[in-house]
PDB file of C-alpha atoms in Angstrom:
ATOM      1  CA  MET A  11      -3.976  26.734  66.958  1.00 66.00           C
ATOM      2  CA  THR A  12      -2.682  24.099  64.573  1.00 75.00           C
ATOM      3  CA  ASN A  13      -3.691  23.777  60.929  1.00 90.00           C
ATOM      4  CA  ARG A  14      -5.713  20.620  61.518  1.00 94.00           C
ATOM      5  CA  LEU A  15      -8.677  20.198  59.170  1.00 97.00           C
ATOM      6  CA  VAL A  16     -12.072  19.161  60.495  1.00 98.00           C
ATOM      7  CA  THR A  17     -13.622  16.706  58.045  1.00 98.00           C
ATOM      8  CA  ALA A  18     -17.025  15.037  58.076  1.00 98.00           C
ATOM      9  CA  ASN A  19     -18.436  12.018  56.277  1.00 97.00           C
ATOM     10  CA  LEU A  20     -22.072  11.040  55.757  1.00 96.00           C
ATOM     11  CA  ALA A  21     -24.272   9.160  53.299  1.00 96.00           C
ATOM     12  CA  LEU A  22     -27.362  11.013  52.098  1.00 96.00           C
ATOM     13  CA  SER A  23     -30.401  10.165  50.006  1.00 96.00           C
ATOM     14  CA  LEU A  24     -31.370  12.301  47.004  1.00 95.00           C
ATOM     15  CA  ASP A  25     -33.859  14.114  49.218  1.00 95.00           C
ATOM     16  CA  GLY A  26     -31.160  14.890  51.787  1.00 94.00           C
ATOM     17  CA  HIS A  27     -31.957  12.344  54.506  1.00 95.00           C
ATOM     18  CA  TYR A  28     -29.339  10.336  56.393  1.00 94.00           C
ATOM     19  CA  HIS A  29     -31.761   7.577  57.390  1.00 92.00           C
ATOM     20  CA  GLY A  30     -35.010   6.241  56.020  1.00 92.00           C
ATOM     21  CA  ALA A  31     -38.598   7.204  56.764  1.00 93.00           C
ATOM     22  CA  GLY A  32     -38.771   4.507  59.471  1.00 91.00           C
ATOM     23  CA  GLY A  33     -36.652   6.539  61.888  1.00 88.00           C
ATOM     24  CA  PRO A  34     -33.025   6.727  63.039  1.00 86.00           C
ATOM     25  CA  GLN A  35     -32.502   2.945  62.844  1.00 85.00           C
ATOM     26  CA  ASP A  36     -33.850   2.699  59.266  1.00 91.00           C
ATOM     27  CA  PHE A  37     -30.805   2.283  57.036  1.00 91.00           C
ATOM     28  CA  ALA A  38     -32.486  -0.124  54.614  1.00 93.00           C
ATOM     29  CA  PRO A  39     -32.448   2.362  51.701  1.00 94.00           C
ATOM     30  CA  PHE A  40     -28.677   2.821  52.129  1.00 94.00           C
ATOM     31  CA  ILE A  41     -27.551  -0.797  52.497  1.00 92.00           C
ATOM     32  CA  PRO A  42     -27.310  -1.657  48.774  1.00 93.00           C
ATOM     33  CA  PHE A  43     -24.986   1.302  48.222  1.00 93.00           C
ATOM     34  CA  VAL A  44     -22.599   1.294  51.196  1.00 87.00           C
ATOM     35  CA  THR A  45     -20.618  -1.746  50.073  1.00 89.00           C
ATOM     36  CA  THR A  46     -20.025  -0.683  46.462  1.00 94.00           C
ATOM     37  CA  ASP A  47     -16.529   0.056  45.202  1.00 95.00           C
ATOM     38  CA  VAL A  48     -17.378   3.761  45.113  1.00 95.00           C
ATOM     39  CA  ALA A  49     -18.498   3.743  48.759  1.00 94.00           C
ATOM     40  CA  ARG A  50     -15.498   1.689  49.870  1.00 94.00           C
ATOM     41  CA  ASP A  51     -13.094   3.948  47.976  1.00 96.00           C
ATOM     42  CA  GLN A  52     -14.726   6.947  49.676  1.00 96.00           C
ATOM     43  CA  MET A  53     -14.318   5.268  53.058  1.00 94.00           C
ATOM     44  CA  SER A  54     -10.613   4.778  52.360  1.00 95.00           C
ATOM     45  CA  ARG A  55     -10.287   8.430  51.380  1.00 95.00           C
ATOM     46  CA  ILE A  56     -11.886   9.801  54.549  1.00 96.00           C
ATOM     47  CA  TRP A  57      -9.367   8.406  57.015  1.00 96.00           C
ATOM     48  CA  GLU A  58      -6.077   8.541  55.107  1.00 94.00           C
ATOM     49  CA  SER A  59      -5.097  11.937  56.630  1.00 95.00           C
ATOM     50  CA  ALA A  60      -7.060  11.667  59.884  1.00 97.00           C
ATOM     51  CA  THR A  61      -5.396  11.137  63.252  1.00 97.00           C
ATOM     52  CA  THR A  62      -8.473  11.683  65.444  1.00 97.00           C
ATOM     53  CA  ALA A  63     -12.029  10.354  65.219  1.00 96.00           C
ATOM     54  CA  LEU A  64     -14.674  12.629  66.736  1.00 96.00           C
ATOM     55  CA  LEU A  65     -17.894  10.714  67.370  1.00 93.00           C
ATOM     56  CA  GLY A  66     -21.223  11.059  69.077  1.00 90.00           C
ATOM     57  CA  ARG A  67     -22.206   8.385  71.580  1.00 86.00           C
ATOM     58  CA  ASN A  68     -24.638   6.624  69.241  1.00 84.00           C
ATOM     59  CA  SER A  69     -22.127   6.499  66.403  1.00 82.00           C
ATOM     60  CA  ALA A  70     -19.400   5.278  68.724  1.00 84.00           C
ATOM     61  CA  GLU A  71     -21.513   2.486  70.153  1.00 82.00           C
ATOM     62  CA  GLY A  72     -22.617   1.308  66.721  1.00 79.00           C
ATOM     63  CA  PHE A  73     -19.277   1.690  64.976  1.00 76.00           C
ATOM     64  CA  LEU A  74     -16.888   0.368  67.568  1.00 78.00           C
ATOM     65  CA  GLY A  75     -18.898  -2.766  68.226  1.00 80.00           C
ATOM     66  CA  TYR A  76     -19.026  -3.623  64.533  1.00 85.00           C
ATOM     67  CA  TRP A  77     -15.694  -2.423  63.151  1.00 87.00           C
ATOM     68  CA  SER A  78     -13.546  -3.988  65.871  1.00 87.00           C
ATOM     69  CA  THR A  79     -14.545  -7.419  64.516  1.00 88.00           C
ATOM     70  CA  VAL A  80     -13.805  -6.384  60.914  1.00 92.00           C
ATOM     71  CA  ALA A  81     -10.294  -5.272  61.914  1.00 91.00           C
ATOM     72  CA  ASN A  82      -9.320  -8.897  62.539  1.00 91.00           C
ATOM     73  CA  ASP A  83     -11.350 -10.494  59.731  1.00 93.00           C
ATOM     74  CA  GLU A  84      -8.902 -11.758  57.107  1.00 94.00           C
ATOM     75  CA  ASN A  85     -11.824 -12.315  54.706  1.00 95.00           C
ATOM     76  CA  ALA A  86     -13.025  -8.713  54.879  1.00 94.00           C
ATOM     77  CA  ASP A  87     -12.565  -6.380  51.929  1.00 94.00           C
ATOM     78  CA  PRO A  88      -9.111  -4.772  52.380  1.00 94.00           C
ATOM     79  CA  ARG A  89     -10.669  -1.294  52.331  1.00 95.00           C
ATOM     80  CA  ASP A  90     -13.096  -2.257  55.113  1.00 94.00           C
ATOM     81  CA  ARG A  91     -10.305  -3.843  57.095  1.00 95.00           C
ATOM     82  CA  GLY A  92      -8.054  -0.801  56.615  1.00 95.00           C
ATOM     83  CA  TYR A  93     -10.725   1.534  57.965  1.00 94.00           C
ATOM     84  CA  ALA A  94     -11.515  -0.844  60.827  1.00 93.00           C
ATOM     85  CA  GLN A  95      -7.879  -1.101  61.890  1.00 94.00           C
ATOM     86  CA  TRP A  96      -7.542   2.681  61.691  1.00 95.00           C
ATOM     87  CA  LEU A  97     -10.663   3.178  63.849  1.00 93.00           C
ATOM     88  CA  VAL A  98      -9.560   0.678  66.486  1.00 92.00           C
ATOM     89  CA  GLY A  99      -6.087   2.212  66.789  1.00 94.00           C
ATOM     90  CA  VAL A 100      -6.740   5.927  66.315  1.00 95.00           C
ATOM     91  CA  GLU A 101      -7.372   8.507  69.031  1.00 95.00           C
ATOM     92  CA  LYS A 102     -11.142   8.634  69.559  1.00 94.00           C
ATOM     93  CA  VAL A 103     -13.058  11.466  71.213  1.00 95.00           C
ATOM     94  CA  VAL A 104     -16.680  10.622  72.007  1.00 94.00           C
ATOM     95  CA  LEU A 105     -19.119  13.400  72.864  1.00 94.00           C
ATOM     96  CA  SER A 106     -21.642  12.246  75.448  1.00 92.00           C
ATOM     97  CA  THR A 107     -23.701  13.600  78.304  1.00 92.00           C
ATOM     98  CA  THR A 108     -24.410  10.100  79.626  1.00 90.00           C
ATOM     99  CA  LEU A 109     -21.184   8.072  79.346  1.00 87.00           C
ATOM    100  CA  THR A 110     -18.718   8.540  82.172  1.00 83.00           C
ATOM    101  CA  GLU A 111     -15.979   6.186  81.029  1.00 83.00           C
ATOM    102  CA  ALA A 112     -14.936   4.755  77.689  1.00 83.00           C
ATOM    103  CA  PRO A 113     -15.334   1.034  77.038  1.00 78.00           C
ATOM    104  CA  TRP A 114     -12.954   1.330  74.049  1.00 82.00           C
ATOM    105  CA  ASP A 115      -9.164   1.696  73.841  1.00 87.00           C
ATOM    106  CA  ASN A 116      -7.625   5.057  72.899  1.00 91.00           C
ATOM    107  CA  THR A 117     -10.855   6.888  73.749  1.00 93.00           C
ATOM    108  CA  ARG A 118     -11.717  10.002  75.733  1.00 93.00           C
ATOM    109  CA  ILE A 119     -15.270  10.930  76.720  1.00 93.00           C
ATOM    110  CA  LEU A 120     -16.112  14.631  76.646  1.00 94.00           C
ATOM    111  CA  ASN A 121     -19.305  16.153  78.016  1.00 94.00           C
ATOM    112  CA  THR A 122     -18.897  19.362  76.056  1.00 95.00           C
ATOM    113  CA  PRO A 123     -20.353  20.995  72.938  1.00 96.00           C
ATOM    114  CA  ALA A 124     -18.831  19.837  69.635  1.00 96.00           C
ATOM    115  CA  ALA A 125     -17.370  23.304  68.960  1.00 96.00           C
ATOM    116  CA  ALA A 126     -15.469  23.249  72.266  1.00 96.00           C
ATOM    117  CA  ALA A 127     -14.156  19.748  71.545  1.00 96.00           C
ATOM    118  CA  VAL A 128     -12.921  20.883  68.120  1.00 96.00           C
ATOM    119  CA  ALA A 129     -11.219  23.957  69.614  1.00 95.00           C
ATOM    120  CA  ASP A 130      -9.431  21.696  72.104  1.00 94.00           C
ATOM    121  CA  LEU A 131      -8.383  19.210  69.407  1.00 95.00           C
ATOM    122  CA  LYS A 132      -7.177  21.942  67.052  1.00 93.00           C
ATOM    123  CA  SER A 133      -4.974  23.445  69.756  1.00 93.00           C
ATOM    124  CA  THR A 134      -2.580  20.481  69.690  1.00 90.00           C
ATOM    125  CA  GLY A 135      -1.549  17.605  67.481  1.00 87.00           C
ATOM    126  CA  SER A 136      -1.574  17.174  63.735  1.00 92.00           C
ATOM    127  CA  GLY A 137      -3.648  15.417  61.104  1.00 96.00           C
ATOM    128  CA  ASP A 138      -7.309  15.715  60.248  1.00 97.00           C
ATOM    129  CA  ILE A 139     -10.109  15.415  62.789  1.00 98.00           C
ATOM    130  CA  LEU A 140     -12.727  13.129  61.223  1.00 98.00           C
ATOM    131  CA  VAL A 141     -16.395  13.209  62.204  1.00 97.00           C
ATOM    132  CA  ASN A 142     -17.640   9.997  60.605  1.00 92.00           C
ATOM    133  CA  SER A 143     -21.374   9.377  60.284  1.00 91.00           C
ATOM    134  CA  ALA A 144     -22.252  11.346  63.417  1.00 92.00           C
ATOM    135  CA  PRO A 145     -25.008  13.597  62.022  1.00 92.00           C
ATOM    136  CA  THR A 146     -25.781  15.453  65.248  1.00 92.00           C
ATOM    137  CA  VAL A 147     -22.122  16.385  65.651  1.00 95.00           C
ATOM    138  CA  ILE A 148     -21.831  17.295  61.951  1.00 96.00           C
ATOM    139  CA  LYS A 149     -24.908  19.544  62.117  1.00 95.00           C
ATOM    140  CA  SER A 150     -23.562  21.304  65.197  1.00 95.00           C
ATOM    141  CA  LEU A 151     -20.203  21.937  63.527  1.00 97.00           C
ATOM    142  CA  LEU A 152     -21.846  23.110  60.286  1.00 97.00           C
ATOM    143  CA  THR A 153     -23.896  25.581  62.330  1.00 95.00           C
ATOM    144  CA  GLU A 154     -20.660  26.941  63.817  1.00 96.00           C
ATOM    145  CA  ASP A 155     -18.911  26.855  60.377  1.00 96.00           C
ATOM    146  CA  LEU A 156     -16.192  24.583  61.759  1.00 97.00           C
ATOM    147  CA  ILE A 157     -16.072  21.921  59.035  1.00 98.00           C
ATOM    148  CA  ASP A 158     -13.355  22.278  56.418  1.00 98.00           C
ATOM    149  CA  ARG A 159     -14.156  19.264  54.233  1.00 98.00           C
ATOM    150  CA  LEU A 160     -17.338  17.286  53.567  1.00 98.00           C
ATOM    151  CA  TYR A 161     -17.266  13.733  52.241  1.00 98.00           C
ATOM    152  CA  LEU A 162     -20.771  12.917  51.023  1.00 97.00           C
ATOM    153  CA  THR A 163     -21.967   9.688  49.465  1.00 97.00           C
ATOM    154  CA  VAL A 164     -25.265  10.406  47.736  1.00 97.00           C
ATOM    155  CA  ILE A 165     -27.443   7.392  47.015  1.00 96.00           C
ATOM    156  CA  PRO A 166     -30.010   7.348  44.167  1.00 97.00           C
ATOM    157  CA  VAL A 167     -33.008   6.915  46.450  1.00 96.00           C
ATOM    158  CA  ILE A 168     -35.710   9.305  47.627  1.00 97.00           C
ATOM    159  CA  THR A 169     -36.571   8.058  51.094  1.00 95.00           C
ATOM    160  CA  GLY A 170     -39.650  10.245  51.470  1.00 92.00           C
ATOM    161  CA  GLY A 171     -38.871  10.796  55.132  1.00 92.00           C
ATOM    162  CA  GLY A 172     -36.164  10.736  57.730  1.00 92.00           C
ATOM    163  CA  THR A 173     -33.959  13.454  59.146  1.00 92.00           C
ATOM    164  CA  ARG A 174     -32.121  15.899  56.905  1.00 92.00           C
ATOM    165  CA  LEU A 175     -28.526  16.973  57.300  1.00 92.00           C
ATOM    166  CA  PHE A 176     -29.008  20.456  55.871  1.00 91.00           C
ATOM    167  CA  GLU A 177     -31.759  22.125  57.850  1.00 83.00           C
ATOM    168  CA  THR A 178     -32.828  25.712  58.373  1.00 81.00           C
ATOM    169  CA  GLY A 179     -30.420  27.415  60.763  1.00 84.00           C
ATOM    170  CA  ILE A 180     -27.174  26.311  59.146  1.00 90.00           C
ATOM    171  CA  PRO A 181     -25.460  29.486  57.888  1.00 93.00           C
ATOM    172  CA  ALA A 182     -24.831  30.076  54.194  1.00 94.00           C
ATOM    173  CA  THR A 183     -21.363  28.898  53.128  1.00 96.00           C
ATOM    174  CA  THR A 184     -19.566  28.202  49.852  1.00 97.00           C
ATOM    175  CA  TRP A 185     -17.836  24.933  48.957  1.00 98.00           C
ATOM    176  CA  ALA A 186     -15.608  23.705  46.121  1.00 98.00           C
ATOM    177  CA  LEU A 187     -16.074  20.233  44.626  1.00 98.00           C
ATOM    178  CA  THR A 188     -12.615  18.636  44.842  1.00 98.00           C
ATOM    179  CA  HIS A 189     -13.442  14.993  44.081  1.00 97.00           C
ATOM    180  CA  GLN A 190     -16.288  13.155  42.381  1.00 97.00           C
ATOM    181  CA  GLN A 191     -16.759   9.482  41.600  1.00 97.00           C
ATOM    182  CA  ALA A 192     -19.910   7.872  40.239  1.00 96.00           C
ATOM    183  CA  GLY A 193     -20.844   4.240  40.676  1.00 94.00           C
ATOM    184  CA  PRO A 194     -22.691   1.940  38.275  1.00 91.00           C
ATOM    185  CA  THR A 195     -25.765   1.821  40.515  1.00 92.00           C
ATOM    186  CA  GLY A 196     -26.053   5.623  40.609  1.00 95.00           C
ATOM    187  CA  GLU A 197     -24.266   6.400  43.874  1.00 96.00           C
ATOM    188  CA  GLN A 198     -21.971   9.427  43.939  1.00 97.00           C
ATOM    189  CA  ALA A 199     -18.937   9.964  46.152  1.00 97.00           C
ATOM    190  CA  LEU A 200     -18.365  13.702  46.517  1.00 98.00           C
ATOM    191  CA  THR A 201     -15.731  15.706  48.366  1.00 98.00           C
ATOM    192  CA  TYR A 202     -16.303  19.400  49.054  1.00 98.00           C
ATOM    193  CA  ASP A 203     -13.770  21.778  50.600  1.00 98.00           C
ATOM    194  CA  ARG A 204     -14.948  24.886  52.412  1.00 98.00           C
ATOM    195  CA  ILE A 205     -13.981  28.114  50.650  1.00 97.00           C
ATOM    196  CA  ARG A 206     -12.969  30.651  53.292  1.00 94.00           C
TER     197      ARG A 206
END
């Protein structure tokens, strides 16, 4: 095994949801906060040590369609463009039971549990393994206690519904706050490292 860290990034509401009450496609409560300087600085932080992106199918389809255009947009915020160029060029592993081949460059499709994918990735290579905004994958890895660092952007909104990241069944663990940045509209960028 290598010493690769497994990191995860997600935006959450004050009541712990990662989407709004309207269902998985309801990101309206989050939109005003994901383009702030605090959110963009957090996005830059998440990928600076990562050499692999681990994604679920839904995240991959949404991200890769959008960010591939940002990578070539000279008018995009440099932080957005930096992340986009990283995502396009980095090794991507997409977990899916339905995809059989990858429509994106530098991508492998695995029909395997997230824990098995992480074990495979940690056995070779170097650099962090980033699970970015793939809540199903993040929950699975939290349940197996396989995440070493959490990047959370907490927005000052109570959505009143949606799906929570931290649900019953995730084992008790202890984390150290290693970075915190507050924005003028109340958003918080937080980094927690797992204490083992």
